[in-house]
Tab-separated table of C-alpha atoms and ligand atoms in Angstrom:
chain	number	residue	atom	x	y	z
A	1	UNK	CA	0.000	0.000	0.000
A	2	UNK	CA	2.612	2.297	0.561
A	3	UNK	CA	4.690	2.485	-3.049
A	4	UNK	CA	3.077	3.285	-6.219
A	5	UNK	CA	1.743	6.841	-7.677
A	6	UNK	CA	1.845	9.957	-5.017
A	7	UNK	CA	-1.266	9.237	-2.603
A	8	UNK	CA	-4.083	12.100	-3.120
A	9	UNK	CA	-4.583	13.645	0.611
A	10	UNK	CA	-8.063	14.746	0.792
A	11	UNK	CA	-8.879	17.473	3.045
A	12	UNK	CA	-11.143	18.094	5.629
A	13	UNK	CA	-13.311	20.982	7.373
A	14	UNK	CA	-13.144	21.077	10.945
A	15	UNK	CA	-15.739	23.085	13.348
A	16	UNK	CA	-18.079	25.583	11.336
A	17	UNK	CA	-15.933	28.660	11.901
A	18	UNK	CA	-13.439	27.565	8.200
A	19	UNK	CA	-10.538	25.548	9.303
A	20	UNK	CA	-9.457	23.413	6.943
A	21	UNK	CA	-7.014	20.662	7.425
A	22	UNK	CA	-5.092	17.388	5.307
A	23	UNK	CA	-7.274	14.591	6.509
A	24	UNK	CA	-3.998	13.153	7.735
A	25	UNK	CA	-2.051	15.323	10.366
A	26	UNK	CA	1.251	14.859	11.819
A	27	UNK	CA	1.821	14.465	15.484
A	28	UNK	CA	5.219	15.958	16.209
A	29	UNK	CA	5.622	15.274	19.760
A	30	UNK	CA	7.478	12.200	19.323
A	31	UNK	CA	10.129	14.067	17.404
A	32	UNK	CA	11.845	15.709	20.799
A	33	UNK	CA	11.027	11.954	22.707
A	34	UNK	CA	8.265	10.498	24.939
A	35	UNK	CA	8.202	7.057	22.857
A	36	UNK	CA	12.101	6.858	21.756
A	37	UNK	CA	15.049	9.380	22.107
A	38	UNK	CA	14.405	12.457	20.547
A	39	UNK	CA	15.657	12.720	16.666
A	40	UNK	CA	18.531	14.927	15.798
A	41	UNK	CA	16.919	18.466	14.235
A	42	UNK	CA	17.614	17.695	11.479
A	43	UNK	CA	15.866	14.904	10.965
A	44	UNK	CA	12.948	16.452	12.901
A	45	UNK	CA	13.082	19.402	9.772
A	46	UNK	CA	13.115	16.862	7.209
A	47	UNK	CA	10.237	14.382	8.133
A	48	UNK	CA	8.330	17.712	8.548
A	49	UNK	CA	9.233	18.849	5.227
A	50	UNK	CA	8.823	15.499	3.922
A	51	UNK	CA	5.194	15.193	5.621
A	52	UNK	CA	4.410	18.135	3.660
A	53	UNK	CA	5.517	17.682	0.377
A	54	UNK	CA	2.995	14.493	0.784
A	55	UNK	CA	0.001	16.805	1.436
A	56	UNK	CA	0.458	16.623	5.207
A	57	UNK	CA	-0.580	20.231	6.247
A	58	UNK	CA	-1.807	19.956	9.975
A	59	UNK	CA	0.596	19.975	12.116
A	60	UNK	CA	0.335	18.886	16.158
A	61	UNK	CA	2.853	20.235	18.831
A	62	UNK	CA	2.138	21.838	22.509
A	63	UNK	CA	4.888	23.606	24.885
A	64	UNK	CA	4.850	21.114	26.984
A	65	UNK	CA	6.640	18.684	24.367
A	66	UNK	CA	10.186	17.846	24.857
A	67	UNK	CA	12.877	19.233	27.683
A	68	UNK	CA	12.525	23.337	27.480
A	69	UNK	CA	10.051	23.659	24.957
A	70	UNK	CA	12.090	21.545	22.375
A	71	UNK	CA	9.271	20.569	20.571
A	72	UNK	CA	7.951	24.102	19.665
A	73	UNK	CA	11.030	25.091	19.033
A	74	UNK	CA	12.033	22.332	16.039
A	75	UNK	CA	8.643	22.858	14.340
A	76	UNK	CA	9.327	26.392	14.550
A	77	UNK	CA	12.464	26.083	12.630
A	78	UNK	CA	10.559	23.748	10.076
A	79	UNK	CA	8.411	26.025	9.637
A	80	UNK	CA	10.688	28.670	8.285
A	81	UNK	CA	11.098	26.318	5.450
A	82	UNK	CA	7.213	26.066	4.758
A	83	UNK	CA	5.073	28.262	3.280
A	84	UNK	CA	3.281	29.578	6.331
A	85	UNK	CA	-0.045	30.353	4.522
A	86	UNK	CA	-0.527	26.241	3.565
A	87	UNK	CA	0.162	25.218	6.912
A	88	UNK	CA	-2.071	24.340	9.886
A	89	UNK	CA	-0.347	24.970	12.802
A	90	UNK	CA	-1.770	23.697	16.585
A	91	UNK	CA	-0.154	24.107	20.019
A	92	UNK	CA	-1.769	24.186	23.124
A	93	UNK	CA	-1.136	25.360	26.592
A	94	UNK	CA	-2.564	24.100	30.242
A	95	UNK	CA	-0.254	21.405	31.156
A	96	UNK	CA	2.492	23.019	33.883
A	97	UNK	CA	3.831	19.567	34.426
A	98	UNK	CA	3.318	16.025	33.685
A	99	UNK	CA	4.630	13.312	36.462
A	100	UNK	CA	3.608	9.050	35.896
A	101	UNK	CA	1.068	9.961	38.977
A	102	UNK	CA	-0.599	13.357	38.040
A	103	UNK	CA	-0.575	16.211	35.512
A	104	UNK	CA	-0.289	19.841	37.240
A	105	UNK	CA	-2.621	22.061	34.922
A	106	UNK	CA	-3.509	26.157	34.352
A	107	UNK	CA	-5.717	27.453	32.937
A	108	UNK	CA	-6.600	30.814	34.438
A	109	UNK	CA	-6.567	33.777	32.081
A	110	UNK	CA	-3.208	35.168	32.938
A	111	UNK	CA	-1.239	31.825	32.418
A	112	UNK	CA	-3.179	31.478	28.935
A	113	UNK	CA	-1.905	35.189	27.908
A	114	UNK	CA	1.777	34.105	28.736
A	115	UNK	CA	1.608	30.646	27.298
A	116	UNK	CA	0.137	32.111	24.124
A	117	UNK	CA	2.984	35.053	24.095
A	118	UNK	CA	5.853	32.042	24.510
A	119	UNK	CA	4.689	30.027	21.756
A	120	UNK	CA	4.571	32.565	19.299
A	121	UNK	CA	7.720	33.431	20.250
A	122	UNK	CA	8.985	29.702	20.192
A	123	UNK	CA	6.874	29.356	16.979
A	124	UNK	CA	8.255	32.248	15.305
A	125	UNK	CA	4.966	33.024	13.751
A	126	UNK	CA	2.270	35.896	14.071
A	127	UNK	CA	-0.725	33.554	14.693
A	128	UNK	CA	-1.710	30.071	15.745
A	129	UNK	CA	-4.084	28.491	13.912
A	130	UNK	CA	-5.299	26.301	16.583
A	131	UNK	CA	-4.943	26.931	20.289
A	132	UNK	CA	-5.871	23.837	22.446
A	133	UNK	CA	-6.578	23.950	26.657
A	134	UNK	CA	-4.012	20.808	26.820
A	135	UNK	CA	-6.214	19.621	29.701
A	136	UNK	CA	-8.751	21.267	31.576
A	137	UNK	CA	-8.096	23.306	34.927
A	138	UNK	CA	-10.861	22.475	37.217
A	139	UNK	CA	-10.149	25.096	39.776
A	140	UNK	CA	-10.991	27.678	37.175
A	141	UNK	CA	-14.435	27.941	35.705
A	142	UNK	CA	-13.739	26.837	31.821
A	143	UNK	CA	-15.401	30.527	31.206
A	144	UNK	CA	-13.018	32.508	32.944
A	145	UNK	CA	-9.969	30.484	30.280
A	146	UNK	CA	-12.654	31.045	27.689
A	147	UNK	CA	-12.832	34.726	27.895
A	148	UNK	CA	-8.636	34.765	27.529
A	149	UNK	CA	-9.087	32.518	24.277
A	150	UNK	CA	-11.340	34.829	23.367
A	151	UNK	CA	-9.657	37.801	23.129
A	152	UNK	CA	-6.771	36.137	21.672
A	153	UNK	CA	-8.834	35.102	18.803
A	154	UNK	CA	-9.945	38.819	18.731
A	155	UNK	CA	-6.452	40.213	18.893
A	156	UNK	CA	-5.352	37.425	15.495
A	157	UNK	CA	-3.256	36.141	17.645
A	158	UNK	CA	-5.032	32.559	17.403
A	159	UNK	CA	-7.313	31.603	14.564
A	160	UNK	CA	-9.412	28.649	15.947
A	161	UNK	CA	-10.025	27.233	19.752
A	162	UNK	CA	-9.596	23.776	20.749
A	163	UNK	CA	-10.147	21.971	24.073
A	164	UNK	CA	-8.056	18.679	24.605
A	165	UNK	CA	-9.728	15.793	26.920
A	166	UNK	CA	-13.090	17.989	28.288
A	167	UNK	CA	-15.942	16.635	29.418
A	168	UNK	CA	-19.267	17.143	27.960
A	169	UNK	CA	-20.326	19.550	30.517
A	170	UNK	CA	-16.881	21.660	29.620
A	171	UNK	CA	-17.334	21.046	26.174
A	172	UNK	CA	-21.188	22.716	26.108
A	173	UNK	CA	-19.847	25.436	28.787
A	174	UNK	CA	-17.044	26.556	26.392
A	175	UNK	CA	-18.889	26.428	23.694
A	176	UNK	CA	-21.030	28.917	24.664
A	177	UNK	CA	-18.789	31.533	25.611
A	178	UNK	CA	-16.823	31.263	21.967
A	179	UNK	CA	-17.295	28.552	19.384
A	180	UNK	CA	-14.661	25.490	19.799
A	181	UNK	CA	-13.327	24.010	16.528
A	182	UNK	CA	-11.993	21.047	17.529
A	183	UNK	CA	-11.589	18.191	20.453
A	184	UNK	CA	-8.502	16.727	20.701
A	185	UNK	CA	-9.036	13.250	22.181
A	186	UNK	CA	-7.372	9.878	22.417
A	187	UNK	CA	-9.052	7.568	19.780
A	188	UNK	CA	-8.209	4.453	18.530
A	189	UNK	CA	-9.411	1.175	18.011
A	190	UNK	CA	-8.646	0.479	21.292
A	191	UNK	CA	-9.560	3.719	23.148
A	192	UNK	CA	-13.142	4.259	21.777
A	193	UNK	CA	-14.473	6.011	25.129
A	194	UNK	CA	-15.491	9.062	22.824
A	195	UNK	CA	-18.075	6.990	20.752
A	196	UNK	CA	-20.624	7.479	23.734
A	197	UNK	CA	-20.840	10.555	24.476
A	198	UNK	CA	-18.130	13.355	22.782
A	199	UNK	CA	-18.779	12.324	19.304
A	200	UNK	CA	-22.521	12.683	19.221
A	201	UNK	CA	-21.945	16.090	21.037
A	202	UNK	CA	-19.708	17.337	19.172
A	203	UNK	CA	-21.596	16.531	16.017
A	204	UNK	CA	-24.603	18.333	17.747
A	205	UNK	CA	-22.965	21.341	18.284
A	206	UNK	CA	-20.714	21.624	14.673
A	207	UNK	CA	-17.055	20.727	16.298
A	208	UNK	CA	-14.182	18.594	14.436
A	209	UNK	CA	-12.640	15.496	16.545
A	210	UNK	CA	-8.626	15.434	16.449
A	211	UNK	CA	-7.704	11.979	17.336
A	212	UNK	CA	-4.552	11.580	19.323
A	213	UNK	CA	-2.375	8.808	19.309
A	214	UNK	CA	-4.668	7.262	16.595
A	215	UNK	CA	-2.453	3.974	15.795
A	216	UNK	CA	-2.512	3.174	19.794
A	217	UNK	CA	1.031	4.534	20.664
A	218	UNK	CA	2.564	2.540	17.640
A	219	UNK	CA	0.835	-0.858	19.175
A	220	UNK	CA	-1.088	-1.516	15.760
A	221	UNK	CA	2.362	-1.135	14.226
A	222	UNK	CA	3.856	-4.125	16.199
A	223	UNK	CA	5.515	-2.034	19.022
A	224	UNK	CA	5.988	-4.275	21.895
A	225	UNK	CA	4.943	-7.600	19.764
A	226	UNK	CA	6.955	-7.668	16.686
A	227	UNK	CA	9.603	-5.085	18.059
A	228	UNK	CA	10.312	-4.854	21.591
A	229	UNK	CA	9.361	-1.337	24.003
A	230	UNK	CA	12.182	1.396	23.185
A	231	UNK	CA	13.943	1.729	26.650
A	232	UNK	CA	14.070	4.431	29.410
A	233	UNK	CA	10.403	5.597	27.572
A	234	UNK	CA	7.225	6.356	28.812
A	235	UNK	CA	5.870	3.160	27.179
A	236	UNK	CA	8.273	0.711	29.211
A	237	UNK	CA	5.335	1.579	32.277
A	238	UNK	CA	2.508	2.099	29.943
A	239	UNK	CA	-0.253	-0.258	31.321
A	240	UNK	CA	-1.542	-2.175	28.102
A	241	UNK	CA	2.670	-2.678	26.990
A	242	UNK	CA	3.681	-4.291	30.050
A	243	UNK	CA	3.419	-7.448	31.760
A	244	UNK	CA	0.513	-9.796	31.725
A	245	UNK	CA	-1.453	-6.941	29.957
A	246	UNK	CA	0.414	-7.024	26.640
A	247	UNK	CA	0.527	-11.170	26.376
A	248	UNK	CA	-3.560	-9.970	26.653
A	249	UNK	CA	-3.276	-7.563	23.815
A	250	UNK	CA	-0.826	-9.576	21.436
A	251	UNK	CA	-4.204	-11.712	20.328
A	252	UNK	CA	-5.837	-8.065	19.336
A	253	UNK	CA	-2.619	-7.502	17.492
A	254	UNK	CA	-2.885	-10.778	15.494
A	255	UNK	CA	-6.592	-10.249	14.803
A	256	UNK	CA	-5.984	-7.039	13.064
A	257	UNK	CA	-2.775	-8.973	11.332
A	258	UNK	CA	-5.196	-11.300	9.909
A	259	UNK	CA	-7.736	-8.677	8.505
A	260	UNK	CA	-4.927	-6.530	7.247
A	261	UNK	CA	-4.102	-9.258	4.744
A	262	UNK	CA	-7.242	-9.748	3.808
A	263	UNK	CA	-7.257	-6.071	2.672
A	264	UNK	CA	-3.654	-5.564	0.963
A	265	UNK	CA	-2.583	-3.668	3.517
A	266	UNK	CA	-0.426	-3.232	7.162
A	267	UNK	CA	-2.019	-3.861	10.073
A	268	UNK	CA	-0.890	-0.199	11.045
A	269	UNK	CA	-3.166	1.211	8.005
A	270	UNK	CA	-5.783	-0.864	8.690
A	271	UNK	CA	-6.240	0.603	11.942
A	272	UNK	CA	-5.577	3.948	10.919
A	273	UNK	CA	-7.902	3.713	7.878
A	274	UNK	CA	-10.582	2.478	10.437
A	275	UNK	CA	-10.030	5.702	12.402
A	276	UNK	CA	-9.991	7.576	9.166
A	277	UNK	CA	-13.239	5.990	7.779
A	278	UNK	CA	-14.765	7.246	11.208
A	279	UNK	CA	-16.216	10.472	9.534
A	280	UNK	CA	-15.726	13.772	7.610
A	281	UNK	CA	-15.220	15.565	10.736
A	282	UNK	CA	-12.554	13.828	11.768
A	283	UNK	CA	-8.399	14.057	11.280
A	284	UNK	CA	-6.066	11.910	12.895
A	285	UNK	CA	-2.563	13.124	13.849
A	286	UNK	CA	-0.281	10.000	14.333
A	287	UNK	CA	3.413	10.770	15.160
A	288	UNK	CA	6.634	8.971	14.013
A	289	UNK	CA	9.835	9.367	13.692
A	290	UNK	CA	10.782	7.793	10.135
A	291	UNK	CA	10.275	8.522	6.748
A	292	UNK	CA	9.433	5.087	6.591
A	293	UNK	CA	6.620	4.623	8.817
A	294	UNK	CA	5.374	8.021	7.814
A	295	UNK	CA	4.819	6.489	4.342
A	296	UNK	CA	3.300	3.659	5.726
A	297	UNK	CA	0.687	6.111	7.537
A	298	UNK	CA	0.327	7.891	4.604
A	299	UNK	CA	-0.756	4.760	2.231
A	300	UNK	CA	-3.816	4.248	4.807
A	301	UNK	CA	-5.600	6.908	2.890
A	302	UNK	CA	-6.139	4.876	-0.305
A	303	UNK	CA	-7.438	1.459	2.339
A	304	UNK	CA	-11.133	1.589	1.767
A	305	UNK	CA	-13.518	0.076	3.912
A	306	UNK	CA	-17.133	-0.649	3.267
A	307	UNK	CA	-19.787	-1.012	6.528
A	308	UNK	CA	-19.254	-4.604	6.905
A	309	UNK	CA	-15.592	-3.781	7.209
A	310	UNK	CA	-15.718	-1.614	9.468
A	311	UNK	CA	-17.776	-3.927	11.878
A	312	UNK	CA	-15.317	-6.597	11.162
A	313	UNK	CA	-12.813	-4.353	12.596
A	314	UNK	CA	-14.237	-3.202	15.101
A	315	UNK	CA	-15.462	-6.741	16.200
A	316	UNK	CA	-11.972	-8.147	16.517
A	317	UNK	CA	-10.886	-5.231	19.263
A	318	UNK	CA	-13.978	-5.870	21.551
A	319	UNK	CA	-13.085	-2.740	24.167
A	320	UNK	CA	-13.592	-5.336	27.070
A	321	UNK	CA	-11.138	-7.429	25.779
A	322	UNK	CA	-8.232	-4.548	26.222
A	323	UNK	CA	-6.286	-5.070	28.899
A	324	UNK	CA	-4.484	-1.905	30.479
A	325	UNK	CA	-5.549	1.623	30.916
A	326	UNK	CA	-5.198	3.785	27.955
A	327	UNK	CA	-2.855	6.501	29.443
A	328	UNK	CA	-0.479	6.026	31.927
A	329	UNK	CA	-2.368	8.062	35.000
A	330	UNK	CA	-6.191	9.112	33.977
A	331	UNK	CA	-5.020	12.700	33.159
A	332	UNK	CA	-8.348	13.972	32.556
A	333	UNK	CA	-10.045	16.781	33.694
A	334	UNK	CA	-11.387	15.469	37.165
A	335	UNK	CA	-8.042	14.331	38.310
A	336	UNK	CA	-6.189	17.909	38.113
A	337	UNK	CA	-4.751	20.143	39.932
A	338	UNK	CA	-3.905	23.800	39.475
A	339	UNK	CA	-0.571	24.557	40.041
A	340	UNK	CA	-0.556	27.425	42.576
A	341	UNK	CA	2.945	28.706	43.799
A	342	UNK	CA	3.603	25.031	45.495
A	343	UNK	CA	3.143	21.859	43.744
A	344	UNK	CA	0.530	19.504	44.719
A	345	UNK	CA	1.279	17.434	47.611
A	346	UNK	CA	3.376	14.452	47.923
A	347	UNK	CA	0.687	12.453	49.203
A	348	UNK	CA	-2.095	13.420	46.891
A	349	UNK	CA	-4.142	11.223	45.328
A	350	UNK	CA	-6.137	11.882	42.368
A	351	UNK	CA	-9.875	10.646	42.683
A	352	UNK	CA	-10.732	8.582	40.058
B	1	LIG	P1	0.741	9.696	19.734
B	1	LIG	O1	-0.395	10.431	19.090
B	1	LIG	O2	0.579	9.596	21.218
B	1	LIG	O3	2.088	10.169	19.276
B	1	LIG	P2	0.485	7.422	17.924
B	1	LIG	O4	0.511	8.392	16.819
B	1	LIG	O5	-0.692	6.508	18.047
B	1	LIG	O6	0.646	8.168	19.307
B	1	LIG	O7	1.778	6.514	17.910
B	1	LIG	C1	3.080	6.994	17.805
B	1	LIG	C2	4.026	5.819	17.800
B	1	LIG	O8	3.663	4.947	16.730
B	1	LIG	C3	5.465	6.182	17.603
B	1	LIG	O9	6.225	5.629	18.633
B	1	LIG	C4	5.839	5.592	16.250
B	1	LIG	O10	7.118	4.995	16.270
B	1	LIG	P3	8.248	5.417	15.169
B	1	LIG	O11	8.683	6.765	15.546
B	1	LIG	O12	9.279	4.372	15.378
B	1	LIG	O13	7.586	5.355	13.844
B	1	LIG	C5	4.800	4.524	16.023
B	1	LIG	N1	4.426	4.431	14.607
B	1	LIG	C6	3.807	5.401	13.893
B	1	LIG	N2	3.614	4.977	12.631
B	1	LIG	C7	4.132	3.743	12.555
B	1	LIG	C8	4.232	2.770	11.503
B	1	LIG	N3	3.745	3.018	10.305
B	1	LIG	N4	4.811	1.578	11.792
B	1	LIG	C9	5.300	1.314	13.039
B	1	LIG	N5	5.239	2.185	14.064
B	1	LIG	C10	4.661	3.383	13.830
């Protein structure tokens, strides 16, 4: 699936307010570590570039990404090579830190304004096109980081708003104060938690779904089955890639093996293609960090999957059958706490 004639990237509107992005983004968090050692620049700049000559236009970073803002920082340089007008370019701001046991989030109005200011600066650009709350600061009434976002959009210093991992009551709150564009949320075919309730909302109310870590962290590319877990990486304590939990998971692996042949295809497209085929309203950023594997992702665009497909699919990763939390400590918005001055206590446990 991957050689052959240049792969046409279709592109896709997200929220009603006129973003439009490649159906296929690039996730470029990887690039400055998390799931391997980061990449030398250069090779950062090139996949970019390369992503881009391929029709790849959406690109994913936050400033949270990499030791002192690395992340920001290397897209920021790709960018220079890019024509600025072509690209779509979203960051986010929110997380303060991220530790295996919590996530230490902001979001009142003042931290917003200075996050925004740094990754402009970082960016080296006049606008972002989307802004995302990287997770949600329940201390501060989503209206009050609203109202920041707000003006920001007013002031062109942000084109579009985005909220990453909200809950529905967050999501219609927000909404109200300024339209949102897009959800970023983890969504796979083994983290389908949004199918309940986010999707159908966010169809209700005109907003695009972003899915993160769309081909399950690189599981539906083999990692930890057909290659082993990169070292010293956040994956080596990821609950579905360890222990007894990934023996569990290898038989979803080889299920999706199986239907990939059937289809011509990886079983890395497959399960991106699913994700793909999961509406018009929907782009999936999946990160790597090879040219390779980026083609790979890339060829899942021409995989086309009728109804009966998709149910096939989704039959063979039946959700109770995962074994493993999807993320390493339930980051989401209930569990947070605002980083005030101190950090949160060593003895503080998040409620689940
Ligand atoms: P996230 O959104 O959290 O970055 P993801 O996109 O689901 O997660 O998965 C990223 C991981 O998938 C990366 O570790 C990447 O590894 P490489 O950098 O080695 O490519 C892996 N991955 C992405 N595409 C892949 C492919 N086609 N084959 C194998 N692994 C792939």
């Amino acid at each position: 699936m991957a050689e052959g004639k240049q792969v046409e990237m279709p592109r896709v509107k997200l929220g009603s307010q006129g973003l439009e992005v490649s159906k296929l983004g690039y996730g470029c968090m990887g690039l400055t570590g998390g799931y391997n050692a980061p990449v030398p620049e250069e090779v950062g700049i090139s996949i970019i570039k390369y992503a881009f000559d391929k029709g790849i236009t959406f690109y994913d970073t936050s400033d949270v990404y990499g030791a002192d803002h690395a992340n920001e920082l290397l897209v920021g340089k790709a960018l220079k090579q890019l024509p600025r007008e072509k690209v779509q370019l979203a960051t986010k701001f929110g997380i303060v830190k991220s530790q295996p046991t919590c996530v230490i989030v902001n979001g009142t109005p003042e931290y917003v304004r200075s996050c925004c200011e740094g990754s402009l600066k970082r960016l080296g650009v006049e606008y972002i096109d989307l802004y995302y709350a990287h997770r949600i600061d329940t201390t501060v009434p989503i209206e009050e980081t609203m109202g920041e976002l707000k003006k920001l959009v007013e002031e062109g210093k942000i084109k579009y708003i985005g909220l990453s991992e909200p809950s529905p009551d967050t999501i219609r709150r927000a909404h109200a104060v300024h339209p949102i564009t897009a959800l970023q949320m983890e969504y796979s075919l083994w983290s389908r938690d949004i199918e309940e309730e986010i999707i159908p909302l966010s169809r209700e109310l005109g907003i695009g779904i972003v899915p993160y870590s769309p081909v399950g962290r690189g599981f539906f590319g083999g990692r930890g089955i057909v290659d082993s877990v990169p070292p010293k990486t956040y994956l080596e304590t990821h609950p579905r890639f360890t222990g007894e939990n990934l023996e569990k998971n290898k038989i979803i692996y080889t299920r999706i093996e199986a239907l990939a042949k059937k289809h011509g295809c990886t079983p890395i497209q497959l399960a991106l293609a699913w994700v793909l085929h999961q509406g018009d309203d929907i782009a999936p950023i999946p990160g790597t960090t090879k040219i390779k594997n980026l083609d790979d992702n890339i060829g899942s665009v021409r995989v086309k999957l009728t109804k009966d497909d998709l149910k096939d699919i989704s039959d063979a990763v039946p959700i109770n059958e995962v074994a493993g939390n999807r993320q390493l400590s339930e980051a989401f918005e209930k569990i947070t706490w605002r980083y005030a001055n101190t950090p949160p206590p060593k003895d503080y446990k998040f409620s689940a």
